PDB file of C-alpha atoms in Angstrom:
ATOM      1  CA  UNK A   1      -7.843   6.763  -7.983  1.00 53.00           C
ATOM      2  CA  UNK A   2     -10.606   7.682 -10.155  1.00 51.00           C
ATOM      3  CA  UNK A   3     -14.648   7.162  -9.114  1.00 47.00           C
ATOM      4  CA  UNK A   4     -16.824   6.799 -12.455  1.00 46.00           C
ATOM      5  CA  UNK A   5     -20.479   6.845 -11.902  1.00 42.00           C
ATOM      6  CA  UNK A   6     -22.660   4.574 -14.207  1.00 41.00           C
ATOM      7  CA  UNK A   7     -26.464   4.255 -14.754  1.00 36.00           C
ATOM      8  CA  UNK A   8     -26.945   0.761 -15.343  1.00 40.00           C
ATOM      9  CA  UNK A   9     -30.428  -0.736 -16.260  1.00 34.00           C
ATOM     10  CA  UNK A  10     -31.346  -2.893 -12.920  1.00 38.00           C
ATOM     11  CA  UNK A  11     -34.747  -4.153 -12.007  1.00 30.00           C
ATOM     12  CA  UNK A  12     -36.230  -1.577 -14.673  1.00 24.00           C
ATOM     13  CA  UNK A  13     -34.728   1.189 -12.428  1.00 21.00           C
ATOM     14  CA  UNK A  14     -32.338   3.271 -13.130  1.00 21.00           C
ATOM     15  CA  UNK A  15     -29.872   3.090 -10.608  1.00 22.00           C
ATOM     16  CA  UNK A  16     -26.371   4.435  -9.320  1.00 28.00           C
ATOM     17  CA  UNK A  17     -23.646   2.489  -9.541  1.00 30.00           C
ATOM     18  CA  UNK A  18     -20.035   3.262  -8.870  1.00 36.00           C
ATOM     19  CA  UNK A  19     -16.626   1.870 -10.118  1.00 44.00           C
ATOM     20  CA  UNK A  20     -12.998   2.351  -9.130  1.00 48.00           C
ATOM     21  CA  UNK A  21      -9.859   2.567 -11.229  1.00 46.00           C
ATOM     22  CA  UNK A  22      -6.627   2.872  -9.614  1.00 45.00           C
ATOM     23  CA  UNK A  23      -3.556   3.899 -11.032  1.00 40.00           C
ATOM     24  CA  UNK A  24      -0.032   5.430 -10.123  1.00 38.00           C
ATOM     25  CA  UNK A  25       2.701   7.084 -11.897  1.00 36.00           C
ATOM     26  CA  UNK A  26       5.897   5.604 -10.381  1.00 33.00           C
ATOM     27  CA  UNK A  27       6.569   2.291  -8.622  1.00 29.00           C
ATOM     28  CA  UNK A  28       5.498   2.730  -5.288  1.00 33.00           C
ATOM     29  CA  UNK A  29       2.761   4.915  -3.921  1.00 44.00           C
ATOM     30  CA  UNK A  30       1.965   7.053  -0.586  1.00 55.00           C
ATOM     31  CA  UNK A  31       5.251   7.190   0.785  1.00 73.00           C
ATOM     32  CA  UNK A  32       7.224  10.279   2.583  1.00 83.00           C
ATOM     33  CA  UNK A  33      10.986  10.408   3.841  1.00 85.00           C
ATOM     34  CA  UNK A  34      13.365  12.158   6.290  1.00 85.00           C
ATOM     35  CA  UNK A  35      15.155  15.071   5.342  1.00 84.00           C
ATOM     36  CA  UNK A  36      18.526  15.842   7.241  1.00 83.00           C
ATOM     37  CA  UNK A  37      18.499  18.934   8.559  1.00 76.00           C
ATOM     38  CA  UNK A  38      22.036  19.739   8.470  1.00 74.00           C
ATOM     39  CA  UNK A  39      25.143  17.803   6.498  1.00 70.00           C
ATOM     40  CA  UNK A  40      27.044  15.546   8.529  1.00 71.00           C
ATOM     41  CA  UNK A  41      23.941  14.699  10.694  1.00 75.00           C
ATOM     42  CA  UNK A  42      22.677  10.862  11.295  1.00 77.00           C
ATOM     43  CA  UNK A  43      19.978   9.757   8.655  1.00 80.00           C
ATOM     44  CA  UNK A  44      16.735   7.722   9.439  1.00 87.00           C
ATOM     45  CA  UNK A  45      15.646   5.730   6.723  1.00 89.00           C
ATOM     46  CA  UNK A  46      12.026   4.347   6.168  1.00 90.00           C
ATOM     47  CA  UNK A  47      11.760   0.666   6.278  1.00 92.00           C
ATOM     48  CA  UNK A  48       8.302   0.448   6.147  1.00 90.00           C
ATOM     49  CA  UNK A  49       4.608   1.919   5.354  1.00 90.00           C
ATOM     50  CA  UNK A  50       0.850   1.324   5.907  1.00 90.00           C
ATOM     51  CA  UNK A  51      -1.357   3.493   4.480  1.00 88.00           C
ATOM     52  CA  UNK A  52      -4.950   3.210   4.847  1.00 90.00           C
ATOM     53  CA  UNK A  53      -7.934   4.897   2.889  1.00 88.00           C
ATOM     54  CA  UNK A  54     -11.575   5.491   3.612  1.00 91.00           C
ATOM     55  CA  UNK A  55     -13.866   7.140   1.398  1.00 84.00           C
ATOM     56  CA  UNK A  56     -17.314   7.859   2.424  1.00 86.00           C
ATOM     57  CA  UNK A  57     -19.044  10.093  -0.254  1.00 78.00           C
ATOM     58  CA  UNK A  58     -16.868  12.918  -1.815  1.00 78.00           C
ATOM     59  CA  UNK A  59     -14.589  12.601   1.057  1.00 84.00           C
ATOM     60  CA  UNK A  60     -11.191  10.104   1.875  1.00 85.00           C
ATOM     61  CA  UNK A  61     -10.012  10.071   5.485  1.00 89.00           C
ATOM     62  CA  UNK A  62      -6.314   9.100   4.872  1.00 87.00           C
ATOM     63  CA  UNK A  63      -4.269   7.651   7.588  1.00 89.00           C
ATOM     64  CA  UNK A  64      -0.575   7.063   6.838  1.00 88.00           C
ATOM     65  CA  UNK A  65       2.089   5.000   9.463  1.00 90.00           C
ATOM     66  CA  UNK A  66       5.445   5.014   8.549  1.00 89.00           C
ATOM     67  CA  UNK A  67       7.943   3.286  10.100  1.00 91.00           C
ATOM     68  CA  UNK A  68      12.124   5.382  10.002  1.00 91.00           C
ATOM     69  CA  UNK A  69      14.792   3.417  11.373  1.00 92.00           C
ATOM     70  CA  UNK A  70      18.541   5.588  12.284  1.00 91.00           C
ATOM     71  CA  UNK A  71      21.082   2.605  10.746  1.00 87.00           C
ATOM     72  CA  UNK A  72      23.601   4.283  11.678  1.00 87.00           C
ATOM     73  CA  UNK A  73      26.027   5.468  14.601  1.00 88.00           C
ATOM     74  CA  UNK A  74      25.024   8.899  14.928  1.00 88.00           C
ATOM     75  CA  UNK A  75      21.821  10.821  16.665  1.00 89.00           C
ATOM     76  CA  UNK A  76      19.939  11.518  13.639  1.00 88.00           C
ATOM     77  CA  UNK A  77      17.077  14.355  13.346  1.00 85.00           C
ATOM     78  CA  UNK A  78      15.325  15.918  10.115  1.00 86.00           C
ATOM     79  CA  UNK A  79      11.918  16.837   8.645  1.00 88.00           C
ATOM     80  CA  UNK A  80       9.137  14.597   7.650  1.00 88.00           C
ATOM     81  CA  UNK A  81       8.124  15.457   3.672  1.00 88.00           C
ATOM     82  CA  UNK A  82       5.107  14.169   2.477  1.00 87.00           C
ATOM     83  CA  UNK A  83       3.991  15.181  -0.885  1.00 84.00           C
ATOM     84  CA  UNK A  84       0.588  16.466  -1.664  1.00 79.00           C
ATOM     85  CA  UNK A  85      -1.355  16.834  -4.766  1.00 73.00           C
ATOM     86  CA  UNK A  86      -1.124  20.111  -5.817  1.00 64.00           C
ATOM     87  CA  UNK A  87      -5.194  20.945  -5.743  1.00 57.00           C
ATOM     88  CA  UNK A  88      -5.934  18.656  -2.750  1.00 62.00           C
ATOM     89  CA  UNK A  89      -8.261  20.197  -0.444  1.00 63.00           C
ATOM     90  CA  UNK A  90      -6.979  19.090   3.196  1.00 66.00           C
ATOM     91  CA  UNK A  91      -8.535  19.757   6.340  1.00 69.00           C
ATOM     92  CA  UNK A  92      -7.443  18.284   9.974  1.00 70.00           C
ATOM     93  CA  UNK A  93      -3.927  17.117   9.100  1.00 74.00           C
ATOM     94  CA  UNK A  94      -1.984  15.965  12.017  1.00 79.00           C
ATOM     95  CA  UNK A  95       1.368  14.262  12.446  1.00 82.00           C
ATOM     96  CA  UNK A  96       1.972  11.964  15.535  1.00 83.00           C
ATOM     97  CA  UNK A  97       5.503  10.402  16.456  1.00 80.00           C
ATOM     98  CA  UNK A  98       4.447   7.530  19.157  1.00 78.00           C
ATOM     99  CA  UNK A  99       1.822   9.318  21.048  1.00 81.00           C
ATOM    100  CA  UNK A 100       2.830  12.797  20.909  1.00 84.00           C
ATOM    101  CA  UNK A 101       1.437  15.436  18.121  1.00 84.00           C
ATOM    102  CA  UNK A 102       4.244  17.199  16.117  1.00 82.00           C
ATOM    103  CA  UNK A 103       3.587  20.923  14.886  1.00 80.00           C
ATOM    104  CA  UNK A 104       3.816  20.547  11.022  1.00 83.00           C
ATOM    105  CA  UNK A 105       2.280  22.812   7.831  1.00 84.00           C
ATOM    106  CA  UNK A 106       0.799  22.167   4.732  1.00 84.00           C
ATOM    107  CA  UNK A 107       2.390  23.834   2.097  1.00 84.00           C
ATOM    108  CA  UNK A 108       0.773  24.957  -1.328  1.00 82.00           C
ATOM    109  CA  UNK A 109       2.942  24.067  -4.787  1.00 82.00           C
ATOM    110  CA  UNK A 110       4.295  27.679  -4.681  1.00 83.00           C
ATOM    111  CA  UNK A 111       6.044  27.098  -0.738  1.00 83.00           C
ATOM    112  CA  UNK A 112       6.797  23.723  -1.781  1.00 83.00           C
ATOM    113  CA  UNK A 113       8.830  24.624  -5.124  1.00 82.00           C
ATOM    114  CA  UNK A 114      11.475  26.272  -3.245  1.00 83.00           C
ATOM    115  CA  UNK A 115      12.231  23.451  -0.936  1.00 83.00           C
ATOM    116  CA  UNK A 116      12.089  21.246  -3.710  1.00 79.00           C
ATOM    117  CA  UNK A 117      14.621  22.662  -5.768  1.00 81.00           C
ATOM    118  CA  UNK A 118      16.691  23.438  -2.796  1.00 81.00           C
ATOM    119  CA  UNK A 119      17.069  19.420  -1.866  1.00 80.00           C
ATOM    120  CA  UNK A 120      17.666  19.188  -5.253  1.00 78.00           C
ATOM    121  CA  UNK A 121      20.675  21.349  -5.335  1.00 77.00           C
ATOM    122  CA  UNK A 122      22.244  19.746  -2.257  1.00 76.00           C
ATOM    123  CA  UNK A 123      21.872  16.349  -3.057  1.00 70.00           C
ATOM    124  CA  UNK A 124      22.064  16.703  -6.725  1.00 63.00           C
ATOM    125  CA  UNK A 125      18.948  14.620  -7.131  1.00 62.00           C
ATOM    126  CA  UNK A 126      16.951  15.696 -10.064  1.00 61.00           C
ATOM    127  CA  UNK A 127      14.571  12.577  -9.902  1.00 61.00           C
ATOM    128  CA  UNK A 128      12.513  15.097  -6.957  1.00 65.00           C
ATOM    129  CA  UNK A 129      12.100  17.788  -9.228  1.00 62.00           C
ATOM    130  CA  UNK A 130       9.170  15.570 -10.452  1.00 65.00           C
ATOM    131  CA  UNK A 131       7.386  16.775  -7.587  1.00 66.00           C
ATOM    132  CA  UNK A 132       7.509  20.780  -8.645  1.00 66.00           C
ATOM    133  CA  UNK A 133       4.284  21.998  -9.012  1.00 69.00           C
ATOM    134  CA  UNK A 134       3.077  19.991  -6.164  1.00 74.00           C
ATOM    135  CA  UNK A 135       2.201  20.347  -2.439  1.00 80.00           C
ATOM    136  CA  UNK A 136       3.938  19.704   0.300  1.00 83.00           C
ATOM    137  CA  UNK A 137       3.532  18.615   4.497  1.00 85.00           C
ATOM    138  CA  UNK A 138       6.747  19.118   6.382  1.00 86.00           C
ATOM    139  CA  UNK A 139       6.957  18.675  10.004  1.00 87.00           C
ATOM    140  CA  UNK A 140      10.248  18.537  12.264  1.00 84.00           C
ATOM    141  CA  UNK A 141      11.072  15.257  14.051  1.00 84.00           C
ATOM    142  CA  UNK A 142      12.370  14.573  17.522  1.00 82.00           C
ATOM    143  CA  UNK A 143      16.025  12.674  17.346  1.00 87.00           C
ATOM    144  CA  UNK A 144      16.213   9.319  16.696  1.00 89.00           C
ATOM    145  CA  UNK A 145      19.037   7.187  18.537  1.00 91.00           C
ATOM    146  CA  UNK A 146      21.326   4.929  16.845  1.00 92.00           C
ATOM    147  CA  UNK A 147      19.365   1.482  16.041  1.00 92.00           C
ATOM    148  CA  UNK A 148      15.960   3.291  17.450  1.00 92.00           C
ATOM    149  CA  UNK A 149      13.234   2.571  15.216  1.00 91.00           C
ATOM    150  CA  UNK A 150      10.091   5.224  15.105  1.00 88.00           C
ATOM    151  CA  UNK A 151       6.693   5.253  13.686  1.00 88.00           C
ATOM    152  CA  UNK A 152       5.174   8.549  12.320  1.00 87.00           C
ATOM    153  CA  UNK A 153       1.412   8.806  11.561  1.00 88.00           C
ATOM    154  CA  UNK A 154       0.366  11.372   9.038  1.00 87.00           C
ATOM    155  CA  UNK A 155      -3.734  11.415   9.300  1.00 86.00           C
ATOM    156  CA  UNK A 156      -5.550  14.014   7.015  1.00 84.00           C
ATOM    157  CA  UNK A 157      -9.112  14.538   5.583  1.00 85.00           C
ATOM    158  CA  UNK A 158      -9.651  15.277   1.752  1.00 81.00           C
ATOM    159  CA  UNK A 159     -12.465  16.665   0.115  1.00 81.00           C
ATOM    160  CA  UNK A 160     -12.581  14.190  -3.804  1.00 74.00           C
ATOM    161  CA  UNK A 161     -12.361  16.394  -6.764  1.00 71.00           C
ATOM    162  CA  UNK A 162     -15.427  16.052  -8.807  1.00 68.00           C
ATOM    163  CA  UNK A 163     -15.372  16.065 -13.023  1.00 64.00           C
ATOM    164  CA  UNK A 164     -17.628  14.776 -15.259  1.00 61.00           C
ATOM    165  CA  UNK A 165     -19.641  12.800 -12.722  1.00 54.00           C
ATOM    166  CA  UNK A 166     -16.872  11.434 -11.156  1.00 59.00           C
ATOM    167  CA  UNK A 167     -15.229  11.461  -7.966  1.00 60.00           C
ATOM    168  CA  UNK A 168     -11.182  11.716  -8.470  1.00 66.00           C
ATOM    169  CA  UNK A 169      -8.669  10.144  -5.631  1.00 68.00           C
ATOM    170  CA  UNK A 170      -5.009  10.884  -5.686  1.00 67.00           C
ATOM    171  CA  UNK A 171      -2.116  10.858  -3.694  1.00 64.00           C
ATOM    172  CA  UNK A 172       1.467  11.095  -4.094  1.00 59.00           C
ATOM    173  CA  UNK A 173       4.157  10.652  -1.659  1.00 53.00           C
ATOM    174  CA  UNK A 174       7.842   9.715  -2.892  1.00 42.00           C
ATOM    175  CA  UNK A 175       6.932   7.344  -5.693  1.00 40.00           C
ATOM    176  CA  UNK A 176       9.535   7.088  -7.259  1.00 40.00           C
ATOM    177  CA  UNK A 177      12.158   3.832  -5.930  1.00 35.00           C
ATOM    178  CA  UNK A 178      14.353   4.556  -3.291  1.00 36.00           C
ATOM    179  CA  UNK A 179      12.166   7.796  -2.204  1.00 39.00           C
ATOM    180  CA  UNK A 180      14.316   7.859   1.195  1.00 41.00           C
ATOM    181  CA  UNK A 181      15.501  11.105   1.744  1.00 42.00           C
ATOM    182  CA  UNK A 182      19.433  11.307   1.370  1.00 42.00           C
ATOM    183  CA  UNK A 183      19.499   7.935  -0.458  1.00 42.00           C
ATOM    184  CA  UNK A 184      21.125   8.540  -3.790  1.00 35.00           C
ATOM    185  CA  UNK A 185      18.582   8.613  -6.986  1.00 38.00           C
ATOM    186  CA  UNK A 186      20.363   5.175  -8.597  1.00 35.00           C
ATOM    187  CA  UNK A 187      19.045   3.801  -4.980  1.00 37.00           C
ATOM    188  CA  UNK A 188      16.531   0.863  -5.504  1.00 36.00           C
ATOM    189  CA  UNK A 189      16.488  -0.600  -2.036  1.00 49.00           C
ATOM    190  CA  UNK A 190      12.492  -0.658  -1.613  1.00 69.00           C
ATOM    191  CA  UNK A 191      10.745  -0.437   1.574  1.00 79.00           C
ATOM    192  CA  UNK A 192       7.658  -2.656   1.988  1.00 84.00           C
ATOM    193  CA  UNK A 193       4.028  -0.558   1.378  1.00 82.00           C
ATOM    194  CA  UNK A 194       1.097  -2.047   2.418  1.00 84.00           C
ATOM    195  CA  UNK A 195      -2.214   0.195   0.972  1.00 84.00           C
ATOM    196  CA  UNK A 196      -5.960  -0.587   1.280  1.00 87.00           C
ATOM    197  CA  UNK A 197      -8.704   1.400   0.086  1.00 84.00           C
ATOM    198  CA  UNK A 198     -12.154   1.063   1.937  1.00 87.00           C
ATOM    199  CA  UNK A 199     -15.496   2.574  -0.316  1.00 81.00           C
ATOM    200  CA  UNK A 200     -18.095   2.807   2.660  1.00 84.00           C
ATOM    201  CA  UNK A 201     -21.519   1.750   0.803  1.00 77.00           C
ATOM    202  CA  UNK A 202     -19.478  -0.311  -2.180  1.00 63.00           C
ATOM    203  CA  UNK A 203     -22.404  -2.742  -2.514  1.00 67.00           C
ATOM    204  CA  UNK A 204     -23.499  -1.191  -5.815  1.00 63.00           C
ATOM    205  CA  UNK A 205     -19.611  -0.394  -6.859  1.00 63.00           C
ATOM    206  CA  UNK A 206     -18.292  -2.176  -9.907  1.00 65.00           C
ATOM    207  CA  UNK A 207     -14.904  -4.004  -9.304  1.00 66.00           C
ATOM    208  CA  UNK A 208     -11.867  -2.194  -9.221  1.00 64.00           C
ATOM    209  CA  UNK A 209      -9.262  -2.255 -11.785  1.00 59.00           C
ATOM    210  CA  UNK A 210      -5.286  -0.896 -11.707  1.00 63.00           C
ATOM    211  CA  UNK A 211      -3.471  -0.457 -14.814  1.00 60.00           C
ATOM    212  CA  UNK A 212      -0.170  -0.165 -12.890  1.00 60.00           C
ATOM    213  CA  UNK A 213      -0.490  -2.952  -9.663  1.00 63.00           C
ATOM    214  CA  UNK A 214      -1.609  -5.926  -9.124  1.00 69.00           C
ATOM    215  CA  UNK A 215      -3.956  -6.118  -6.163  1.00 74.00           C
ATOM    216  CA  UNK A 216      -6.805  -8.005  -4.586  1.00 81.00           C
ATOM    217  CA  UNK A 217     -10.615  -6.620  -3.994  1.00 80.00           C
ATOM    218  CA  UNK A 218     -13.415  -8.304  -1.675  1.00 84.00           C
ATOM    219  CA  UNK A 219     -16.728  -6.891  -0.561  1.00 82.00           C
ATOM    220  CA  UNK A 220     -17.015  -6.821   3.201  1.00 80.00           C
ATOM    221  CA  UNK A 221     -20.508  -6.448   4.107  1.00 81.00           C
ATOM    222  CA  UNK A 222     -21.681  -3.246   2.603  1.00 82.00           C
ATOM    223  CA  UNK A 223     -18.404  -2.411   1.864  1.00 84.00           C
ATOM    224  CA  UNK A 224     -15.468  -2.719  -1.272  1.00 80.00           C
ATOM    225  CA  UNK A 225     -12.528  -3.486  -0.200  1.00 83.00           C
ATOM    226  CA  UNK A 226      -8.940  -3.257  -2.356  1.00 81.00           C
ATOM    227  CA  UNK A 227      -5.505  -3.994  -1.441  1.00 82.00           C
TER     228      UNK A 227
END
């Protein structure tokens, strides 16, 4: 997401006035997956997401729920990933599972690389290698039955990189199809993603445009909404 400030003539003021363009490099945005810890152990796939933005000023509070379901017979256990923009500044990032706060760690693009390359090797997946370069969160998660079905919530603070009077927005995740951990890269079996973006203030933002997704925008009181 990129922020461009305008001065528009208004009134015979000069005022500020924001717009939003959104865009994303693969099909589906803001999404993480399980990683087995072991071979031969159960998988839990993601069958759904909500992710949920607010940006007040220079800074997004991102809150993301995903939804991992084990499909199969076996107890199955592995780490969340969650990719980060390399050059994100994070503060506060927490991961719950139900109610209960799981230790995790943000990794910068150097950490990262290594376990990048390393999934890469064992599933012989070189559609994640697209993510070298960038950050990482990884945090263990507790077992997961056989047909149990378990929400994660990722919540983190970032700080907007600023560039020629704008304010820049961007997230990753797996966004490439089929981002589901041990799935196999010709996987397109898409989860659904549900993503809205709340600009606190966007009564003087300009309408928001995507050259990738379709999507629908409404001002809420003092606020722009997109979905």
């Amino acid at each position: 997401m990129f922020i461009q400030r305008f001065l528009p003539r208004t009134a015979g003021r000069m005022l500020l006035l924001t717009g939003i363009l959104l865009s994303a490099p693969g099909a589906v945005a803001a999404q993480g997956w399980m990683e087995p810890v072991r071979p031969g152990i159960g998988v839990a796939r993601r069958v759904e997401t909500d992710v949920r933005v607010t940006i007040r000023g220079p800074v997004a509070e991102v809150v993301v729920d995903e939804w991992f379901q084990n499909q199969g017979s076996t107890v199955a256990e592995g780490d969340y990933l969650y990719p980060l923009s390399v050059g994100v500044a994070l503060s506060g990032a927490s991961l719950y599972q139900g109610e209960t706060e799981l230790r995790g760690e943000v990794m910068d693009a150097a950490q990262a690389r290594g376990i990048y390359e390393a999934i890469v090797r064992r599933r012989r997946d070189p559609a994640l290698i697209e993510y070298a370069g960038e950050g990482l969160f990884r945090a263990r998660v507790f077992p997961i039955a056989p047909g149990e079905r378990r929400r994660v919530t990722l919540r983190f603070t970032q700080v907007l990189e600023t560039a020629g009077g704008s304010l820049h927005f961007r997230t990753l995740g797996a966004l490439r199809p089929g981002g589901n951990g041990s799935e196999a890269s010709n996987s397109r079996e898409l989860a659904p993603v549900r993503v809205e973006i709340r600009v606190a203030g966007g009564e003087g933002f300009l309408d928001a445009f995507s050259p990738t997704h379709g999507m629908n925008q409404e001002r809420d009181r003092d606020d722009l909404l997109v979905r």
